[in-house]
Each structure stands twice: as structure tokens, then as C-alpha cells.
PDB file of C-alpha atoms in Angstrom:
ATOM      1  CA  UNK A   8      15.246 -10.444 -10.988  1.00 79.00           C
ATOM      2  CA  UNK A   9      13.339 -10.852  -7.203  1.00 85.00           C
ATOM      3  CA  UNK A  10       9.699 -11.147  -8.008  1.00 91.00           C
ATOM      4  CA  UNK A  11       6.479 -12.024  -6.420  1.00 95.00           C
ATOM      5  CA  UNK A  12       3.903 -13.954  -7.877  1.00 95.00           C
ATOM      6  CA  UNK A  13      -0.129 -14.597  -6.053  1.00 95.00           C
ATOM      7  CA  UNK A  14      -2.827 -16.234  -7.449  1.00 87.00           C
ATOM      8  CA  UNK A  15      -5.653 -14.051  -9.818  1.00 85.00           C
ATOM      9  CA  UNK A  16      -8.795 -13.426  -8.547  1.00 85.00           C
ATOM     10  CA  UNK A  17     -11.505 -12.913  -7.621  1.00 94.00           C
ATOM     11  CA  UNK A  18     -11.857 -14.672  -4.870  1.00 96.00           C
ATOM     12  CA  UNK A  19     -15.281 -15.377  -4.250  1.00 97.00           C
ATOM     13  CA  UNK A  20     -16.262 -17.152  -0.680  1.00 97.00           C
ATOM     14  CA  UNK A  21     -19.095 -17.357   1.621  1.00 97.00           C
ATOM     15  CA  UNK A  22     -18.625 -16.212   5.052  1.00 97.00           C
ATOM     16  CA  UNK A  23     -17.132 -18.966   7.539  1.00 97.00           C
ATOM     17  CA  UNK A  24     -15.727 -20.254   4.920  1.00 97.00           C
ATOM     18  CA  UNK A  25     -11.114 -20.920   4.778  1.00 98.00           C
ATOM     19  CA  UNK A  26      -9.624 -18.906   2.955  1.00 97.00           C
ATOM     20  CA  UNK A  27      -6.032 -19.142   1.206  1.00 97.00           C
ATOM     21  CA  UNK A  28      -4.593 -17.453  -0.936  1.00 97.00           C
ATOM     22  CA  UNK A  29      -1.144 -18.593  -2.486  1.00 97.00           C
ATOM     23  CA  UNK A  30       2.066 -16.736  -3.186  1.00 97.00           C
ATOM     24  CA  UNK A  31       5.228 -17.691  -3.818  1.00 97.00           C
ATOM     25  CA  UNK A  32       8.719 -15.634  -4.726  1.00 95.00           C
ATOM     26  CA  UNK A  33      11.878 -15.543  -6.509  1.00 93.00           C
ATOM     27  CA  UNK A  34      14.768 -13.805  -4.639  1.00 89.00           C
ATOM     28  CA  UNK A  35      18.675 -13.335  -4.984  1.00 82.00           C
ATOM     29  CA  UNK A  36      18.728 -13.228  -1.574  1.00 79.00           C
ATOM     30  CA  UNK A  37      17.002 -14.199   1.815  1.00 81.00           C
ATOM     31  CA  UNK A  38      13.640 -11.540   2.018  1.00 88.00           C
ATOM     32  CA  UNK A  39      11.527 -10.669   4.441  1.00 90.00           C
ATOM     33  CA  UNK A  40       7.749 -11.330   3.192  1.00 93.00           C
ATOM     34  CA  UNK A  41       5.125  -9.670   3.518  1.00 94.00           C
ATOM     35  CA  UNK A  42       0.897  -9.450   3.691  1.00 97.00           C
ATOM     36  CA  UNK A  43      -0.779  -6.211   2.762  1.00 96.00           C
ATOM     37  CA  UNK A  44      -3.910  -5.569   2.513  1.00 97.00           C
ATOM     38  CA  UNK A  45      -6.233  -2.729   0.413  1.00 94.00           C
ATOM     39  CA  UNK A  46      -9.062  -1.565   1.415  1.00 92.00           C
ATOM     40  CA  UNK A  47     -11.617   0.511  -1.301  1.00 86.00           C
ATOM     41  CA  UNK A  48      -9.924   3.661  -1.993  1.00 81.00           C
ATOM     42  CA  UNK A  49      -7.626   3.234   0.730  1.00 84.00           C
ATOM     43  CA  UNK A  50      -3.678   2.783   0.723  1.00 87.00           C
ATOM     44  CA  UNK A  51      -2.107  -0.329   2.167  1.00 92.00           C
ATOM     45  CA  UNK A  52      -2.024  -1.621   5.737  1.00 93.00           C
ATOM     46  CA  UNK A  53       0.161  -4.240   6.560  1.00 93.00           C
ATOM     47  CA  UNK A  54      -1.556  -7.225   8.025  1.00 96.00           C
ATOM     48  CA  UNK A  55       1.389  -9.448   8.647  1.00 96.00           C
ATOM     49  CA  UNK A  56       5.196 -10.797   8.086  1.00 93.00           C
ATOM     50  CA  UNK A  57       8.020 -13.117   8.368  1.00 93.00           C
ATOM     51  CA  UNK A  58      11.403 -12.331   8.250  1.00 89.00           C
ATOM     52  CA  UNK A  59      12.822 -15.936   8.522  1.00 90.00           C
ATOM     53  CA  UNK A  60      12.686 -18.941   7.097  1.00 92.00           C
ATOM     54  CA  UNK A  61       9.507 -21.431   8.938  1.00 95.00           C
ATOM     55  CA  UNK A  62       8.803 -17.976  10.481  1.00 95.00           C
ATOM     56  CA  UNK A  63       4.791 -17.679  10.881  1.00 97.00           C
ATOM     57  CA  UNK A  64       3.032 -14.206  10.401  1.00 96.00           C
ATOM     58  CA  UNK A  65      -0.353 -13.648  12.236  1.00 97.00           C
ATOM     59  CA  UNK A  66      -2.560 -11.253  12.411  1.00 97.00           C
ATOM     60  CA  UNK A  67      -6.265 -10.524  12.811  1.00 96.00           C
ATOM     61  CA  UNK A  68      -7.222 -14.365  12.136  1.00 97.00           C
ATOM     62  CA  UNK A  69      -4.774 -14.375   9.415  1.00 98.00           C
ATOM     63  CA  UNK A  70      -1.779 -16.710   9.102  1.00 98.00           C
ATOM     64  CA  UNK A  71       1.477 -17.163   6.859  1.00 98.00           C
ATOM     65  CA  UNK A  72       4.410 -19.318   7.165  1.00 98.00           C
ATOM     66  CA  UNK A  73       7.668 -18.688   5.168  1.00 97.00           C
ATOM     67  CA  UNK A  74       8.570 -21.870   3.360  1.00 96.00           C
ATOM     68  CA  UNK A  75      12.076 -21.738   2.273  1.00 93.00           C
ATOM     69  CA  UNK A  76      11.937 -25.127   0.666  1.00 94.00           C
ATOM     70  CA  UNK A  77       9.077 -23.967  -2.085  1.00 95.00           C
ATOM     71  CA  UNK A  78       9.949 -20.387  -1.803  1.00 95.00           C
ATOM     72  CA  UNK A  79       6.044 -19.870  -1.072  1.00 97.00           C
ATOM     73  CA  UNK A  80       4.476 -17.853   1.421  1.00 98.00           C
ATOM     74  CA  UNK A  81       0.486 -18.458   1.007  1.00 98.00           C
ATOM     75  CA  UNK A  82      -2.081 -16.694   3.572  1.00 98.00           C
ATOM     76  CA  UNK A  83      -4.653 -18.077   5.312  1.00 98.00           C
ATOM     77  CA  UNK A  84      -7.900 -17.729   7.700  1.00 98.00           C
ATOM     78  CA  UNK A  85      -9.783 -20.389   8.873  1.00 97.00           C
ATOM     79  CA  UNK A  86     -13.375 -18.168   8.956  1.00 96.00           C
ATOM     80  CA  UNK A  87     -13.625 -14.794   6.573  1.00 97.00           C
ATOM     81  CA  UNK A  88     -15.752 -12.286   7.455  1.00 97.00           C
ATOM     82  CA  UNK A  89     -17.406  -9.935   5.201  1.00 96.00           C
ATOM     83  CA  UNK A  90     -15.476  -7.192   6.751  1.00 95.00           C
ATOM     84  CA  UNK A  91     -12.186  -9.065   5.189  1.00 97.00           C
ATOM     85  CA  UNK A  92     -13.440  -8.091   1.494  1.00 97.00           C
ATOM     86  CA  UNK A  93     -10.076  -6.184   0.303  1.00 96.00           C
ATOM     87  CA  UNK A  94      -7.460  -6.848  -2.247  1.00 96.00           C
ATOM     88  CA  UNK A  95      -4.354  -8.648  -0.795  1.00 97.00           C
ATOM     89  CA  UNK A  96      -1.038  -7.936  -2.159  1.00 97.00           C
ATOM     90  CA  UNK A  97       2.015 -10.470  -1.156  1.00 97.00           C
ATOM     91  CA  UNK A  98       5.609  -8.652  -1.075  1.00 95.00           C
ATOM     92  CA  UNK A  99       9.389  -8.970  -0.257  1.00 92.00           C
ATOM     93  CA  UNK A 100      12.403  -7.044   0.329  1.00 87.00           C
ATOM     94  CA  UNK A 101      16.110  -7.992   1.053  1.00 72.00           C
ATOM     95  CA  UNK A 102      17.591  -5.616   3.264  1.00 64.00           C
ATOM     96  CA  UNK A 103      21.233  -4.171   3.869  1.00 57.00           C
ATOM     97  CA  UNK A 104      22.478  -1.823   0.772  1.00 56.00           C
ATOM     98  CA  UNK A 105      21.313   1.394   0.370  1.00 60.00           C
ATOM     99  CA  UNK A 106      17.660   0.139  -0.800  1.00 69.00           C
ATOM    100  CA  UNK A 107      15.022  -1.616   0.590  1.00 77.00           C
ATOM    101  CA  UNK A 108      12.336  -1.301  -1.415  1.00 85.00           C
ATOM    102  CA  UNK A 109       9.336  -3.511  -1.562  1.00 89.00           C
ATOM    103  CA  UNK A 110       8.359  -5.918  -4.426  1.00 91.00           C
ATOM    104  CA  UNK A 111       4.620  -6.887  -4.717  1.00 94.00           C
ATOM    105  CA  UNK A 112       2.404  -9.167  -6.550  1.00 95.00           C
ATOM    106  CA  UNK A 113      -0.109  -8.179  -8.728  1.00 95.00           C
ATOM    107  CA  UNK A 114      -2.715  -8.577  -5.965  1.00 96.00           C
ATOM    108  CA  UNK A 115      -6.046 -10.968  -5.259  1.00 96.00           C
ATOM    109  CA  UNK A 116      -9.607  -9.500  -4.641  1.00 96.00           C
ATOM    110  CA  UNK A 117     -11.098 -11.546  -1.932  1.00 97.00           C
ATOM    111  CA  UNK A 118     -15.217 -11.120  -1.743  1.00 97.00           C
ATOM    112  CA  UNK A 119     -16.924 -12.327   0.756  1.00 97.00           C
ATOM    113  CA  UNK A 120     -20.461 -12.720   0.849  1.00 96.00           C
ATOM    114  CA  UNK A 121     -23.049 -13.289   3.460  1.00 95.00           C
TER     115      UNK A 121
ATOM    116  CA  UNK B  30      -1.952   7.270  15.559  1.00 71.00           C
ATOM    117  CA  UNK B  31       0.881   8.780  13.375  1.00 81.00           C
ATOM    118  CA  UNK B  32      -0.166   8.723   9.910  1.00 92.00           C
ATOM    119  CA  UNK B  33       1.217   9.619   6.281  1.00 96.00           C
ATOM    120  CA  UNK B  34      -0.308  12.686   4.850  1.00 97.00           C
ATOM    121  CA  UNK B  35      -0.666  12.611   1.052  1.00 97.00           C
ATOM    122  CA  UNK B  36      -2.674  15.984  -0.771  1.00 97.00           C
ATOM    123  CA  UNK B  37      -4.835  15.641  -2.898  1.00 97.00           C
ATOM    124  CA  UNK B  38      -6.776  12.627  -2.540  1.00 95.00           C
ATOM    125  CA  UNK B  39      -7.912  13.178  -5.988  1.00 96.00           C
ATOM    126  CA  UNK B  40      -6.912  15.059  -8.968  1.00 97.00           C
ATOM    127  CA  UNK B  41      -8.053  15.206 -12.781  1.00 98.00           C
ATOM    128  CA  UNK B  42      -5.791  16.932 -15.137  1.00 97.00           C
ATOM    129  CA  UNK B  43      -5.808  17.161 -18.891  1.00 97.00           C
ATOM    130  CA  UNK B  44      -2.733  16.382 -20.757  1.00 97.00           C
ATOM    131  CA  UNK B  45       0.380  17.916 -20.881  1.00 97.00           C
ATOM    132  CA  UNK B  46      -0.199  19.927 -17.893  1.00 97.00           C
ATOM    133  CA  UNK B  47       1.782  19.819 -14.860  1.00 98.00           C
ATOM    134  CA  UNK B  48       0.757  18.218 -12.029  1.00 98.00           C
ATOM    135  CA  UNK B  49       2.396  18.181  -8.444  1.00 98.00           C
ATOM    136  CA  UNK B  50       1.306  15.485  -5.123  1.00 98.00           C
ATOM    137  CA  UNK B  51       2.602  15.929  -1.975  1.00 98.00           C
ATOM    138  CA  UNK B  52       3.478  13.970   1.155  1.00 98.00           C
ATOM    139  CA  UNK B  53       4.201  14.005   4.759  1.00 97.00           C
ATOM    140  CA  UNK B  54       5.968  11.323   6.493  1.00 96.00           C
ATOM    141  CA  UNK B  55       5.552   9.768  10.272  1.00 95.00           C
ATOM    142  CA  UNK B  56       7.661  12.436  12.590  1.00 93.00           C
ATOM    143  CA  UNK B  57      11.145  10.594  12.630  1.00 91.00           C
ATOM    144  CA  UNK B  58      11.215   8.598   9.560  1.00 92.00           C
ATOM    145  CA  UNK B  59      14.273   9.394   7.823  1.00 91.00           C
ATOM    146  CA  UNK B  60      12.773   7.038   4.695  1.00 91.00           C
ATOM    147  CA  UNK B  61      10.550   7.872   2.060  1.00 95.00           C
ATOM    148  CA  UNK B  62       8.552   6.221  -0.917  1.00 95.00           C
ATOM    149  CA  UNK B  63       6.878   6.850  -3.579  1.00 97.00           C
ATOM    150  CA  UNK B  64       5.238   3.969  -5.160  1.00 97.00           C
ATOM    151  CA  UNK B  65       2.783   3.979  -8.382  1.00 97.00           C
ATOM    152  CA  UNK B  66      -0.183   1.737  -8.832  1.00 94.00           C
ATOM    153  CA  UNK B  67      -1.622   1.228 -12.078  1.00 94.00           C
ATOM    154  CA  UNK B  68      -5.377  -0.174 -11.790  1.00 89.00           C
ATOM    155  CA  UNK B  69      -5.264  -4.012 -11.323  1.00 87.00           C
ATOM    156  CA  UNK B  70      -1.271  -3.928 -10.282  1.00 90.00           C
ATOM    157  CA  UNK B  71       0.769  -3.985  -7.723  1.00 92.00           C
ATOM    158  CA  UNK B  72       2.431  -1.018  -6.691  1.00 94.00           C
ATOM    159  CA  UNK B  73       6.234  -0.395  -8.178  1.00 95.00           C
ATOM    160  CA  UNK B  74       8.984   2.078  -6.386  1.00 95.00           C
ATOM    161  CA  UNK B  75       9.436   5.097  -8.331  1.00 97.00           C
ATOM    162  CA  UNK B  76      12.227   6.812  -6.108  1.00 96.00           C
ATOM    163  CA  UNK B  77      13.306   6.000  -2.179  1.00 94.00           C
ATOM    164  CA  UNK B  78      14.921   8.558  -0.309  1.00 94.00           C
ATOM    165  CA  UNK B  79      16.776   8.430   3.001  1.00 91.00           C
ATOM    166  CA  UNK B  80      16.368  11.875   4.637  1.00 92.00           C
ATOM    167  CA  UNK B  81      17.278  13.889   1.990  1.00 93.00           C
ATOM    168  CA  UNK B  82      19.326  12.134  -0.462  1.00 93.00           C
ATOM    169  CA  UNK B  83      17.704   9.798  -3.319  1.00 94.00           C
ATOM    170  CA  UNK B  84      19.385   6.223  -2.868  1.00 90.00           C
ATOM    171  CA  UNK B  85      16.818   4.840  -5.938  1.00 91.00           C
ATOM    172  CA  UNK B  86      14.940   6.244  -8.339  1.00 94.00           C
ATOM    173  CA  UNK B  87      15.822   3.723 -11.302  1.00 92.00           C
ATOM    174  CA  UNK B  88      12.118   3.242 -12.071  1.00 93.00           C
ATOM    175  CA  UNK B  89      11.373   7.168 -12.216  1.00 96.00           C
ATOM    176  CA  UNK B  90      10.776   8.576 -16.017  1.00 95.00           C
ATOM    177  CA  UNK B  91      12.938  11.214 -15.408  1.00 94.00           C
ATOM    178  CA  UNK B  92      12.456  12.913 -18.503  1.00 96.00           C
ATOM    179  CA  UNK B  93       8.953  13.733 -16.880  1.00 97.00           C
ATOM    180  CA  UNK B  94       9.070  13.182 -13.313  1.00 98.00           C
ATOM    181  CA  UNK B  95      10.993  14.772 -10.581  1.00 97.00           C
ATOM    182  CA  UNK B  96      10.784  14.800  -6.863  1.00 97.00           C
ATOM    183  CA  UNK B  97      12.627  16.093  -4.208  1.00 96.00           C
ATOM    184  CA  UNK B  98      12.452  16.245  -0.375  1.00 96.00           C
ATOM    185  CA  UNK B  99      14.426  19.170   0.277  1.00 85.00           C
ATOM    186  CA  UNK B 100      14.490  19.065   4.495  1.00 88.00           C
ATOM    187  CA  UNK B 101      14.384  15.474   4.487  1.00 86.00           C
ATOM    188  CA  UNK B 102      10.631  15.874   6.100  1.00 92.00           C
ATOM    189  CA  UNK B 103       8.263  16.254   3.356  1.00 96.00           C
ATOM    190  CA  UNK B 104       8.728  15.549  -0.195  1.00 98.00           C
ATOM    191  CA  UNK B 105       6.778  16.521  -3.444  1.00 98.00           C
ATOM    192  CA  UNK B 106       6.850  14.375  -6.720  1.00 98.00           C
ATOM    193  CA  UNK B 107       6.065  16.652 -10.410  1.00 98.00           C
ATOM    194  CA  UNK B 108       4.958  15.192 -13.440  1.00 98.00           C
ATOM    195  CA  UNK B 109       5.267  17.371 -16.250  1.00 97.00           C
ATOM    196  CA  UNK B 110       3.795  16.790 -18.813  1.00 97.00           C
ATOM    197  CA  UNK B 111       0.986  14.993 -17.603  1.00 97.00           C
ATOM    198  CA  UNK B 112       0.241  11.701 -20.222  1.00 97.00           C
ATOM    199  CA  UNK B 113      -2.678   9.632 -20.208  1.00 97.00           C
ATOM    200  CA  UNK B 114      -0.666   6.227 -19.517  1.00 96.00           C
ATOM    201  CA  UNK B 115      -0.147   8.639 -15.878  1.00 97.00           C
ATOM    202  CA  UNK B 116      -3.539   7.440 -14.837  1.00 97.00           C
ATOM    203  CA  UNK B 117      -2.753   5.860 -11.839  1.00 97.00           C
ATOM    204  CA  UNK B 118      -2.882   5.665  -8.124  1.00 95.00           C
ATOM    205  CA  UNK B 119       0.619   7.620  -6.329  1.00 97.00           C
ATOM    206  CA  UNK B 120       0.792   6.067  -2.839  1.00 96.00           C
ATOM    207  CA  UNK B 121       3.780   7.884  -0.644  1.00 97.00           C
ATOM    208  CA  UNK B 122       5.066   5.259   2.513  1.00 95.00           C
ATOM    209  CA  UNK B 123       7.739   5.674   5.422  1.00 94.00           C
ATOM    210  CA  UNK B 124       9.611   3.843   7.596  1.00 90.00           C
ATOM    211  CA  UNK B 125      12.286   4.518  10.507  1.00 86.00           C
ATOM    212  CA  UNK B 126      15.830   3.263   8.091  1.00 74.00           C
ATOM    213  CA  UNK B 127      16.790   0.914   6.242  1.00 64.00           C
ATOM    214  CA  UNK B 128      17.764  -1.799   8.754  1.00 62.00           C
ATOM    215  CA  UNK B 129      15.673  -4.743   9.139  1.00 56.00           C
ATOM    216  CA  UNK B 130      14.149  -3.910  12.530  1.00 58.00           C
ATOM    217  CA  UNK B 131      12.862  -1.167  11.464  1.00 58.00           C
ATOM    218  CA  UNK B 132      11.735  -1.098   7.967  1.00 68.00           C
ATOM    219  CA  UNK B 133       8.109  -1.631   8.414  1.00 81.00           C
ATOM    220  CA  UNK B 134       6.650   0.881   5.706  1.00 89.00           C
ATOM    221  CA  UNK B 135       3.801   2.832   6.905  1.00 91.00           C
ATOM    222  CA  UNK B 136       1.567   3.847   3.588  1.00 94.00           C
ATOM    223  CA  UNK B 137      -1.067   7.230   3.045  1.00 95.00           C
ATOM    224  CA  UNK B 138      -3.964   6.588   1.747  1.00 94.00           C
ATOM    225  CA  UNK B 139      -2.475   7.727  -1.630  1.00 95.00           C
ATOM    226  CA  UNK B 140      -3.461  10.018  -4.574  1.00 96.00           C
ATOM    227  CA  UNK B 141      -5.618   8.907  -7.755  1.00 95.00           C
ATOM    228  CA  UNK B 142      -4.898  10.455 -10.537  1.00 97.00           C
ATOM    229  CA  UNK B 143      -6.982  10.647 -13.876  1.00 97.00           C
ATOM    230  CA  UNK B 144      -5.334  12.807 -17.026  1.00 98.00           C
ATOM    231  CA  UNK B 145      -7.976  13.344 -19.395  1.00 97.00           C
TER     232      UNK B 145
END
């Protein structure tokens, strides 16, 4: 079945530092992907997406690019702040049908440190 | 800035009581979630309904669970009875439909429960 797989964490990184985090997916179909991202007892926000294939998602600093060829959609920044420390949960979807529910990874803790 | 409402924020329960969340949409989103999130997961779709009709709820343990969302506005999810593998976080999202332009799901800040 459509699944998303990320890369464990923690993710430990000084501030300034580049940041990526990988995540690639199995699908059936042609998804959209997703970025979301968790703040401490918060729910999720979405940070960015790509509905296409060599689509690029961008938000806040942040950056993903759908890669069709190695079904992989990994995110990136070039400097974290300390103010980025969240979990970050990769997802899909296929639209049309009467569902379009999304699929997440398991999610990556990103900590950022000073 | 149009939000989801989710009540409570937090809620303890013992064991084999019931136990109800509840959940407002953004005004004019005729989709609805409910997702659960075990500690250290990802969250997983327990039922999806547009307006008022359920069009998935494969993942619900419906010998336990229910929800409904009888206006196709609000909805309320039951578990009864309550079992400590329910320990989890219930997050409730919306979005405008189901086609791709407007699917963007818009999450509350969800509701962690602990059965004791």
C-alpha cells in the first residue's frame, strides 16, 4: 500500500548550520507531498508542498523538490534557527475518489541548539 | 485567522469509561478528519467525512468508537470503553473538498488523551 518513509531522529544541529531531512514514498498513484511541521503540544501546520513531479515547495527558508525518478521528496534549509526546533512529518495523498486522506511518516525531531 | 476548534485540550480518564472530544471546523469546509497520533508516530485517519456523510472510516475500531457530524458543521468522536492502548493524541483537520485545489487540511491543536 502508499506509504511514507523519513529518516529517525533526533536531529541534532547547531544553529547556521543545513539542514535536510530525507523522505521518500511509495504510491499507486501520482500524490501530492507534503511538509508538516509540530510544534510542542501543538497540532500540525503545514510548511510546504508539491503537487507535481520536479515541483519545488518553499516556505519560511525551507525547500523540497518532488523527485519522481527516486520517488523522494527530502526537505531542506540552508541556516536553522533555534526557533525551527519541531518534529517534521513528510506526507502524501492521491486525490479524485471519494477519499483523500493523508499518509505520514513516522516523523523527525529536529533540535537546534545555540 | 480561521482556526479548528478541538475541546478539551486535555483529558485523563480511567478505563472503561466513556469518553467524548469534540471539533469545529473552518466556516465552509464541507471536509472533516479525525486523525490519531500515538506518541512517536505519525498520525493515521480514523474516519473522513464530507459534510455529513462518512466516505472512510476503515481504520475506526468500531466496536468502540463512533463519531458522527450530524449538520455537517461540527462533529464529535466517542470512545467507549476507554482502553489504555487509547493513550494518544486525537487531532481533528478540515479542508474546503476533496479536489486537488483545495484540499489543503487545516489541523486544531488536537486533544491528548491519557486512560489510566
Amino acid at each position: 500500500g502508499d506509504s511514507v518513509t523519513q529518516m529517525e531522529g533526533p536531529v541534532t544541529l547547531s544553529e547556521e548550520a543545513f539542514l535536510t531531512i530525507n523522505c521518500t514514498y511509495t504510491a499507486t498513484g501520482y500524490p501530492s507531498l507534503f511538509w508538516y511541521v509540530q510544534y510542542p503540544g501543538e497540532g500540525l501546520q503545514l510548511l510546504l508542498k508539491a503537487t507535481k513531479a520536479d515541483d519545488k515547495g518553499s516556505n519560511k527558508g525551507f525547500e523540497a523538490t518532488y523527485r519522481k525518478e527516486t520517488t523522494s521528496f527530502h526537505l531542506e534549509k540552508g541556516s536553522v534557527q533555534v526557533s525551527d526546533s519541531a518534529v517534521y512529518f513528510c506526507a502524501q495523498t492521491n486525490y479524485g475518489g471519494a477519499t483523500n486522506k493523508l499518509i505520514f511518516g513516522t516523523g523527525t525531531l529536529l533540535a537546534v541548539q545555540p | 485567522e480561521a482556526e479548528v476548534a478541538q475541546s478539551p485540550r486535555y483529558k485523563i480518564t480511567e478505563k472503561s469509561q466513556a469518553v467524548a472530544f469534540w471539533c469545529d471546523p473552518i466556516s465552509g469546509h464541507a471536509t472533516l478528519y479525525w486523525y490519531r497520533q500515538i506518541l512517536g508516530q505519525g498520525p493515521e485517519l480514523l474516519v473522513q467525512f464530507q459534510d455529513e456523510s462518512v466516505v472512510d472510516d476503515s481504520q475506526l475500531p468500531k466496536d468502540r468508537f463512533s463519531a458522527e457530524r450530524l449538520k455537517g458543521v461540527d462533529s464529535t468522536l466517542k470512545i467507549q470503553p476507554a482502553e489504555l492502548g487509547d493513550s494518544a493524541m486525537y487531532l481533528c483537520a478540515s479542508s474546503l473538498g476533496l479536489g486537488q485545489g483545495d484540499t489543503e487540511a487545516f489541523f486544531g491543536q488536537g486533544t491528548r488523551l491519557t486512560v489510566v
